[in-house]
Amino acid sequence: MCRFILYNGPPILLAKVVTEPEHGMLQQSIKAFCQHTPVNADGFGICWYANDLLIPGVFKDPSPAWNNPNLKQIVRAIQSRSFFAHVRAASAGGVNHPNCHPFTYKNLCFMHNGTVPYFKYIKRDMLSHVSDRAFQLIQGTTDSEIMFAMFVTNFEEIINVSSTEDTYHHKKGDGIDDAYEYARHGVDYTQHMASALRATLRQVHSLALEYEYKTAVQPRPSHHVLSASFGAVDGAAESQPLPETICIGRLNLAVTDGTSTCAARYVTSKPDTAHTLYYSTGTKLAEECKVLRSSRSHSLTQAGICTCQHTPDMKAKPFVAMQRNPSLGSLESLKEPLMVIVSSEPIAANFECDTVPVNHMVVSGPNNFFSIVTCHSEVLTKDSPIAKDSTAVDFVKDTPSVLAL
């Protein structure tokens, strides 16, 4: 079912998050705790944005992550402001290089943990939501890559980009922005990326739901008619949750352009069937931290369940522990850049993190923008009062100041 980790913030060595933690990406490839499939040996991948470059570097291979010596060497030598790491347990598609995550297109990077319900039956319908140009990015046979193509289609539509040009050419505006030039033109696509990810989730959910209605897996409510575009339901506002599917579709998706990052924890069925996802924020990496929030730490157990109790067989030294500063009024007032880590599992016994609520997404962007919003409504803009928004998690009063190693 795959596992992933992402980082966004000031440049650090990839190894600090990917390989050095006691339960980092390498360990999660061998023995994952928070899923029924402990081994993720069907390939791995890392994607990173170095220095001021806008196009990511990518290294992926269908071999097990723990058995690739190049991976350990690379992550010890690369610093990045934004990077993704993924280990795969194949569900749809063979074990080969094109099917390894993360997937990239121009300056975008995308990865997925989970499965699309009824994929072989709704694959054709999913492709109907893909533009001609986004279709060209598909090289493999996974449900994940088709969702990436759907995301690209939605994203380009939202930012008003031609669907036929080979480069990103705005239909309207004063100039032409190529994909490689997004950041140089000072364009912040945080809101647009989050909206496109939300649209993609609702499209996939809608297609799975429509399949169950057509095949009588569940009866179609008389007042529910699915929209062909964004998964809206006639009789219910588009901002409302879609009906649950009988078949479980786990859609933990993450996307970045190297500046803005969105990571969703989503399930089409009952909330308690969702894959795990955790987030941690701070402003510094330190060698040690004396303050541990043990009551909110997520430890790992041999039984394969995440709990809030310490596990003796894990190392006592915390990898990431956060000191909270309750006096902070807003994240944008921080003098130092915000660090954001999102991971499928806690990356150490005392990894100080919080659970991403089911059917919510973590959104981070320039100027220390950070929010957690529901996948069922439009996300916040930069000018929105985050702490007052009813759909956002109240993170302002509980802001971390230190991430400690």
mmCIF file of N, CA, C and O in Angstrom, residues 253-329:
data_model
loop_
_atom_site.group_PDB
_atom_site.id
_atom_site.type_symbol
_atom_site.label_atom_id
_atom_site.label_comp_id
_atom_site.label_asym_id
_atom_site.label_seq_id
_atom_site.Cartn_x
_atom_site.Cartn_y
_atom_site.Cartn_z
ATOM 1 N N LEU A 253 -2.771 11.565 -1.112
ATOM 2 C CA LEU A 253 -2.075 12.162 -2.247
ATOM 3 C C LEU A 253 -1.230 13.331 -1.787
ATOM 4 O O LEU A 253 -1.608 14.059 -0.861
ATOM 5 N N ALA A 254 -0.084 13.529 -2.447
ATOM 6 C CA ALA A 254 0.777 14.673 -2.150
ATOM 7 C C ALA A 254 1.293 15.259 -3.449
ATOM 8 O O ALA A 254 1.635 14.524 -4.381
ATOM 9 N N VAL A 255 1.351 16.584 -3.508
ATOM 10 C CA VAL A 255 1.830 17.268 -4.713
ATOM 11 C C VAL A 255 2.577 18.527 -4.299
ATOM 12 O O VAL A 255 2.245 19.163 -3.292
ATOM 13 N N THR A 256 3.609 18.886 -5.064
ATOM 14 C CA THR A 256 4.361 20.102 -4.796
ATOM 15 C C THR A 256 4.911 20.667 -6.092
ATOM 16 O O THR A 256 5.073 19.935 -7.076
ATOM 17 N N ASP A 257 5.189 21.979 -6.069
ATOM 18 C CA ASP A 257 5.919 22.609 -7.163
ATOM 19 C C ASP A 257 7.269 23.118 -6.676
ATOM 20 O O ASP A 257 7.917 23.918 -7.331
ATOM 21 N N GLY A 258 7.676 22.634 -5.500
ATOM 22 C CA GLY A 258 8.934 23.051 -4.914
ATOM 23 C C GLY A 258 8.798 24.244 -4.006
ATOM 24 O O GLY A 258 9.718 24.574 -3.259
ATOM 25 N N THR A 259 7.661 24.905 -4.030
ATOM 26 C CA THR A 259 7.397 26.061 -3.166
ATOM 27 C C THR A 259 6.143 25.825 -2.327
ATOM 28 O O THR A 259 6.152 26.018 -1.116
ATOM 29 N N SER A 260 5.080 25.420 -2.978
ATOM 30 C CA SER A 260 3.827 25.098 -2.298
ATOM 31 C C SER A 260 3.642 23.588 -2.261
ATOM 32 O O SER A 260 4.008 22.891 -3.210
ATOM 33 N N THR A 261 3.073 23.089 -1.181
ATOM 34 C CA THR A 261 2.892 21.646 -1.008
ATOM 35 C C THR A 261 1.503 21.364 -0.457
ATOM 36 O O THR A 261 1.033 22.062 0.452
ATOM 37 N N CYS A 262 0.856 20.345 -0.996
ATOM 38 C CA CYS A 262 -0.446 19.893 -0.501
ATOM 39 C C CYS A 262 -0.386 18.384 -0.292
ATOM 40 O O CYS A 262 0.102 17.661 -1.169
ATOM 41 N N ALA A 263 -0.874 17.916 0.838
ATOM 42 C CA ALA A 263 -0.910 16.484 1.127
ATOM 43 C C ALA A 263 -2.261 16.143 1.735
ATOM 44 O O ALA A 263 -2.636 16.706 2.769
ATOM 45 N N ALA A 264 -2.990 15.250 1.092
ATOM 46 C CA ALA A 264 -4.348 14.914 1.519
ATOM 47 C C ALA A 264 -4.412 13.518 2.125
ATOM 48 O O ALA A 264 -3.743 12.592 1.651
ATOM 49 N N ARG A 265 -5.199 13.392 3.160
ATOM 50 C CA ARG A 265 -5.556 12.086 3.719
ATOM 51 C C ARG A 265 -7.039 11.871 3.429
ATOM 52 O O ARG A 265 -7.898 12.523 4.033
ATOM 53 N N TYR A 266 -7.324 10.955 2.514
ATOM 54 C CA TYR A 266 -8.697 10.844 2.016
ATOM 55 C C TYR A 266 -9.080 9.379 1.871
ATOM 56 O O TYR A 266 -8.260 8.531 1.487
ATOM 57 N N VAL A 267 -10.333 9.087 2.160
ATOM 58 C CA VAL A 267 -10.870 7.748 1.953
ATOM 59 C C VAL A 267 -12.298 7.888 1.431
ATOM 60 O O VAL A 267 -13.040 8.774 1.863
ATOM 61 N N THR A 268 -12.673 7.051 0.465
ATOM 62 C CA THR A 268 -14.013 7.126 -0.111
ATOM 63 C C THR A 268 -15.043 6.388 0.733
ATOM 64 O O THR A 268 -16.238 6.582 0.559
ATOM 65 N N SER A 269 -14.576 5.540 1.631
ATOM 66 C CA SER A 269 -15.469 4.725 2.454
ATOM 67 C C SER A 269 -15.520 5.290 3.877
ATOM 68 O O SER A 269 -15.374 6.490 4.076
ATOM 69 N N LYS A 270 -15.691 4.436 4.844
ATOM 70 C CA LYS A 270 -15.822 4.875 6.227
ATOM 71 C C LYS A 270 -14.514 5.493 6.716
ATOM 72 O O LYS A 270 -13.429 5.000 6.407
ATOM 73 N N PRO A 271 -14.590 6.558 7.504
ATOM 74 C CA PRO A 271 -13.377 7.271 7.943
ATOM 75 C C PRO A 271 -12.359 6.398 8.659
ATOM 76 O O PRO A 271 -11.153 6.615 8.537
ATOM 77 N N ASP A 272 -12.838 5.378 9.404
ATOM 78 C CA ASP A 272 -11.889 4.567 10.156
ATOM 79 C C ASP A 272 -11.107 3.596 9.285
ATOM 80 O O ASP A 272 -10.259 2.839 9.778
ATOM 81 N N THR A 273 -11.363 3.595 7.973
ATOM 82 C CA THR A 273 -10.604 2.734 7.062
ATOM 83 C C THR A 273 -9.480 3.497 6.351
ATOM 84 O O THR A 273 -8.777 2.921 5.526
ATOM 85 N N ALA A 274 -9.302 4.772 6.661
ATOM 86 C CA ALA A 274 -8.297 5.584 5.979
ATOM 87 C C ALA A 274 -6.891 5.160 6.378
ATOM 88 O O ALA A 274 -6.647 4.687 7.499
ATOM 89 N N HIS A 275 -5.943 5.330 5.458
ATOM 90 C CA HIS A 275 -4.535 5.150 5.781
ATOM 91 C C HIS A 275 -4.087 6.253 6.728
ATOM 92 O O HIS A 275 -4.650 7.356 6.746
ATOM 93 N N THR A 276 -3.049 5.979 7.495
ATOM 94 C CA THR A 276 -2.534 6.962 8.436
ATOM 95 C C THR A 276 -1.747 8.061 7.717
ATOM 96 O O THR A 276 -1.190 7.849 6.640
ATOM 97 N N LEU A 277 -1.706 9.245 8.330
ATOM 98 C CA LEU A 277 -0.893 10.348 7.832
ATOM 99 C C LEU A 277 -0.671 11.323 8.983
ATOM 100 O O LEU A 277 -1.600 11.651 9.718
ATOM 101 N N TYR A 278 0.583 11.760 9.135
ATOM 102 C CA TYR A 278 0.956 12.627 10.247
ATOM 103 C C TYR A 278 1.688 13.860 9.731
ATOM 104 O O TYR A 278 2.310 13.825 8.670
ATOM 105 N N TYR A 279 1.619 14.943 10.504
ATOM 106 C CA TYR A 279 2.343 16.154 10.127
ATOM 107 C C TYR A 279 3.069 16.716 11.338
ATOM 108 O O TYR A 279 2.667 16.524 12.494
ATOM 109 N N SER A 280 4.168 17.409 11.067
ATOM 110 C CA SER A 280 4.963 18.032 12.102
ATOM 111 C C SER A 280 5.521 19.331 11.555
ATOM 112 O O SER A 280 5.914 19.401 10.388
ATOM 113 N N THR A 281 5.524 20.390 12.365
ATOM 114 C CA THR A 281 6.010 21.685 11.911
ATOM 115 C C THR A 281 6.967 22.286 12.931
ATOM 116 O O THR A 281 6.891 21.998 14.124
ATOM 117 N N GLY A 282 7.876 23.120 12.486
ATOM 118 C CA GLY A 282 8.831 23.770 13.371
ATOM 119 C C GLY A 282 9.662 24.776 12.595
ATOM 120 O O GLY A 282 9.436 25.015 11.402
ATOM 121 N N THR A 283 10.642 25.366 13.252
ATOM 122 C CA THR A 283 11.472 26.375 12.609
ATOM 123 C C THR A 283 12.956 26.044 12.651
ATOM 124 O O THR A 283 13.744 26.698 11.987
ATOM 125 N N LYS A 284 13.357 25.036 13.446
ATOM 126 C CA LYS A 284 14.773 24.700 13.551
ATOM 127 C C LYS A 284 14.967 23.203 13.648
ATOM 128 O O LYS A 284 14.111 22.473 14.135
ATOM 129 N N LEU A 285 16.142 22.755 13.202
ATOM 130 C CA LEU A 285 16.593 21.401 13.452
ATOM 131 C C LEU A 285 17.673 21.485 14.518
ATOM 132 O O LEU A 285 18.684 22.173 14.339
ATOM 133 N N ALA A 286 17.486 20.825 15.634
ATOM 134 C CA ALA A 286 18.446 20.857 16.725
ATOM 135 C C ALA A 286 18.933 19.450 17.022
ATOM 136 O O ALA A 286 18.311 18.459 16.630
ATOM 137 N N GLU A 287 20.049 19.351 17.729
ATOM 138 C CA GLU A 287 20.622 18.038 18.024
ATOM 139 C C GLU A 287 19.830 17.290 19.085
ATOM 140 O O GLU A 287 19.772 16.087 19.093
ATOM 141 N N GLU A 288 19.251 18.017 20.006
ATOM 142 C CA GLU A 288 18.451 17.359 21.030
ATOM 143 C C GLU A 288 17.409 18.325 21.562
ATOM 144 O O GLU A 288 17.521 19.530 21.412
ATOM 145 N N CYS A 289 16.399 17.757 22.128
ATOM 146 C CA CYS A 289 15.309 18.579 22.652
ATOM 147 C C CYS A 289 14.898 18.024 24.009
ATOM 148 O O CYS A 289 14.639 16.836 24.141
ATOM 149 N N LYS A 290 14.884 18.847 25.014
ATOM 150 C CA LYS A 290 14.585 18.379 26.360
ATOM 151 C C LYS A 290 13.091 18.339 26.639
ATOM 152 O O LYS A 290 12.663 17.722 27.604
ATOM 153 N N VAL A 291 12.322 19.027 25.820
ATOM 154 C CA VAL A 291 10.877 19.084 26.033
ATOM 155 C C VAL A 291 10.188 18.118 25.081
ATOM 156 O O VAL A 291 10.270 18.268 23.873
ATOM 157 N N LEU A 292 9.533 17.114 25.617
ATOM 158 C CA LEU A 292 8.799 16.146 24.806
ATOM 159 C C LEU A 292 7.330 16.209 25.162
ATOM 160 O O LEU A 292 6.973 16.233 26.340
ATOM 161 N N ARG A 293 6.503 16.232 24.140
ATOM 162 C CA ARG A 293 5.057 16.229 24.377
ATOM 163 C C ARG A 293 4.586 14.791 24.377
ATOM 164 O O ARG A 293 3.947 14.318 23.448
ATOM 165 N N SER A 294 4.941 14.043 25.398
ATOM 166 C CA SER A 294 4.692 12.602 25.403
ATOM 167 C C SER A 294 3.215 12.266 25.274
ATOM 168 O O SER A 294 2.854 11.229 24.734
ATOM 169 N N SER A 295 2.349 13.149 25.756
ATOM 170 C CA SER A 295 0.919 12.865 25.685
ATOM 171 C C SER A 295 0.394 12.913 24.252
ATOM 172 O O SER A 295 -0.649 12.360 23.954
ATOM 173 N N ARG A 296 1.165 13.572 23.339
ATOM 174 C CA ARG A 296 0.705 13.673 21.963
ATOM 175 C C ARG A 296 1.658 12.980 21.005
ATOM 176 O O ARG A 296 1.493 13.048 19.805
ATOM 177 N N SER A 297 2.696 12.344 21.538
ATOM 178 C CA SER A 297 3.630 11.631 20.678
ATOM 179 C C SER A 297 2.993 10.341 20.184
ATOM 180 O O SER A 297 2.275 9.670 20.914
ATOM 181 N N HIS A 298 3.277 9.995 18.968
ATOM 182 C CA HIS A 298 2.760 8.762 18.401
ATOM 183 C C HIS A 298 3.898 7.753 18.344
ATOM 184 O O HIS A 298 4.801 7.871 17.533
ATOM 185 N N SER A 299 3.872 6.776 19.231
ATOM 186 C CA SER A 299 4.907 5.765 19.239
ATOM 187 C C SER A 299 4.486 4.607 18.353
ATOM 188 O O SER A 299 3.350 4.500 17.912
ATOM 189 N N LEU A 300 5.407 3.692 18.137
ATOM 190 C CA LEU A 300 5.159 2.562 17.259
ATOM 191 C C LEU A 300 5.164 1.272 18.071
ATOM 192 O O LEU A 300 5.972 1.105 18.983
ATOM 193 N N THR A 301 4.285 0.361 17.762
ATOM 194 C CA THR A 301 4.214 -0.880 18.498
ATOM 195 C C THR A 301 4.514 -2.064 17.606
ATOM 196 O O THR A 301 4.364 -2.011 16.388
ATOM 197 N N GLN A 302 4.955 -3.147 18.217
ATOM 198 C CA GLN A 302 5.235 -4.361 17.457
ATOM 199 C C GLN A 302 3.960 -4.960 16.881
ATOM 200 O O GLN A 302 4.002 -5.733 15.937
ATOM 201 N N ALA A 303 2.838 -4.589 17.455
ATOM 202 C CA ALA A 303 1.568 -5.112 16.957
ATOM 203 C C ALA A 303 1.142 -4.460 15.656
ATOM 204 O O ALA A 303 0.180 -4.873 15.029
ATOM 205 N N GLY A 304 1.886 -3.430 15.252
ATOM 206 C CA GLY A 304 1.566 -2.790 13.986
ATOM 207 C C GLY A 304 0.536 -1.687 14.102
ATOM 208 O O GLY A 304 -0.110 -1.313 13.140
ATOM 209 N N ILE A 305 0.380 -1.153 15.292
ATOM 210 C CA ILE A 305 -0.616 -0.114 15.506
ATOM 211 C C ILE A 305 0.077 1.125 16.070
ATOM 212 O O ILE A 305 0.971 1.015 16.904
ATOM 213 N N CYS A 306 -0.333 2.305 15.623
ATOM 214 C CA CYS A 306 0.184 3.546 16.192
ATOM 215 C C CYS A 306 -0.614 3.872 17.451
ATOM 216 O O CYS A 306 -1.832 3.928 17.420
ATOM 217 N N THR A 307 0.072 4.077 18.544
ATOM 218 C CA THR A 307 -0.582 4.450 19.792
ATOM 219 C C THR A 307 0.097 5.685 20.353
ATOM 220 O O THR A 307 1.008 6.225 19.772
ATOM 221 N N CYS A 308 -0.325 6.106 21.510
ATOM 222 C CA CYS A 308 0.296 7.253 22.171
ATOM 223 C C CYS A 308 1.066 6.808 23.403
ATOM 224 O O CYS A 308 1.199 7.532 24.365
ATOM 225 N N GLN A 309 1.539 5.581 23.410
ATOM 226 C CA GLN A 309 2.309 5.067 24.532
ATOM 227 C C GLN A 309 3.713 4.727 24.072
ATOM 228 O O GLN A 309 3.919 4.252 22.958
ATOM 229 N N HIS A 310 4.683 4.946 24.948
ATOM 230 C CA HIS A 310 6.071 4.689 24.590
ATOM 231 C C HIS A 310 6.314 3.199 24.409
ATOM 232 O O HIS A 310 5.779 2.366 25.136
ATOM 233 N N THR A 311 7.120 2.846 23.445
ATOM 234 C CA THR A 311 7.453 1.456 23.168
ATOM 235 C C THR A 311 8.910 1.215 23.530
ATOM 236 O O THR A 311 9.806 1.849 22.982
ATOM 237 N N PRO A 312 9.217 0.312 24.458
ATOM 238 C CA PRO A 312 10.577 0.144 24.949
ATOM 239 C C PRO A 312 11.578 -0.307 23.884
ATOM 240 O O PRO A 312 12.762 -0.033 24.006
ATOM 241 N N ASP A 313 11.141 -1.040 22.870
ATOM 242 C CA ASP A 313 12.104 -1.578 21.915
ATOM 243 C C ASP A 313 12.588 -0.534 20.919
ATOM 244 O O ASP A 313 13.502 -0.784 20.159
ATOM 245 N N MET A 314 11.991 0.653 20.921
ATOM 246 C CA MET A 314 12.464 1.725 20.067
ATOM 247 C C MET A 314 13.522 2.531 20.821
ATOM 248 O O MET A 314 13.561 2.541 22.043
ATOM 249 N N LYS A 315 14.395 3.203 20.091
ATOM 250 C CA LYS A 315 15.451 3.987 20.717
ATOM 251 C C LYS A 315 14.858 5.123 21.553
ATOM 252 O O LYS A 315 13.857 5.714 21.198
ATOM 253 N N ALA A 316 15.541 5.428 22.640
ATOM 254 C CA ALA A 316 15.037 6.473 23.530
ATOM 255 C C ALA A 316 15.251 7.868 22.961
ATOM 256 O O ALA A 316 14.492 8.778 23.224
ATOM 257 N N LYS A 317 16.312 8.050 22.165
ATOM 258 C CA LYS A 317 16.601 9.374 21.627
ATOM 259 C C LYS A 317 15.537 9.771 20.611
ATOM 260 O O LYS A 317 15.296 9.065 19.647
ATOM 261 N N PRO A 318 14.897 10.927 20.814
ATOM 262 C CA PRO A 318 13.894 11.357 19.845
ATOM 263 C C PRO A 318 14.545 11.831 18.555
ATOM 264 O O PRO A 318 15.620 12.417 18.580
ATOM 265 N N PHE A 319 13.905 11.542 17.443
ATOM 266 C CA PHE A 319 14.413 12.095 16.176
ATOM 267 C C PHE A 319 13.861 13.493 15.966
ATOM 268 O O PHE A 319 14.576 14.433 15.726
ATOM 269 N N VAL A 320 12.563 13.626 16.067
ATOM 270 C CA VAL A 320 11.947 14.948 15.930
ATOM 271 C C VAL A 320 11.037 15.174 17.124
ATOM 272 O O VAL A 320 10.115 14.402 17.348
ATOM 273 N N ALA A 321 11.343 16.177 17.891
ATOM 274 C CA ALA A 321 10.506 16.528 19.033
ATOM 275 C C ALA A 321 10.278 18.020 18.993
ATOM 276 O O ALA A 321 11.187 18.785 18.690
ATOM 277 N N MET A 322 9.086 18.440 19.301
ATOM 278 C CA MET A 322 8.738 19.844 19.126
ATOM 279 C C MET A 322 8.529 20.553 20.452
ATOM 280 O O MET A 322 7.862 20.040 21.338
ATOM 281 N N GLN A 323 9.108 21.736 20.573
ATOM 282 C CA GLN A 323 8.779 22.631 21.666
ATOM 283 C C GLN A 323 7.718 23.598 21.148
ATOM 284 O O GLN A 323 7.931 24.281 20.155
ATOM 285 N N ARG A 324 6.617 23.650 21.826
ATOM 286 C CA ARG A 324 5.532 24.514 21.397
ATOM 287 C C ARG A 324 5.670 25.898 22.022
ATOM 288 O O ARG A 324 6.055 26.031 23.186
ATOM 289 N N ASN A 325 5.364 26.907 21.273
ATOM 290 C CA ASN A 325 5.421 28.280 21.764
ATOM 291 C C ASN A 325 4.025 28.876 21.697
ATOM 292 O O ASN A 325 3.596 29.346 20.657
ATOM 293 N N PRO A 326 3.276 28.855 22.805
ATOM 294 C CA PRO A 326 1.877 29.302 22.777
ATOM 295 C C PRO A 326 1.710 30.797 22.576
ATOM 296 O O PRO A 326 0.617 31.273 22.351
ATOM 297 N N SER A 327 2.812 31.570 22.679
ATOM 298 C CA SER A 327 2.681 33.016 22.568
ATOM 299 C C SER A 327 2.655 33.493 21.121
ATOM 300 O O SER A 327 2.385 34.663 20.860
ATOM 301 N N LEU A 328 2.954 32.609 20.176
ATOM 302 C CA LEU A 328 2.967 33.023 18.783
ATOM 303 C C LEU A 328 1.565 33.373 18.318
ATOM 304 O O LEU A 328 0.620 32.613 18.521
ATOM 305 N N GLY A 329 1.448 34.529 17.666
ATOM 306 C CA GLY A 329 0.141 34.961 17.212
ATOM 307 C C GLY A 329 -0.210 34.463 15.829
ATOM 308 O O GLY A 329 -1.357 34.229 15.521
#
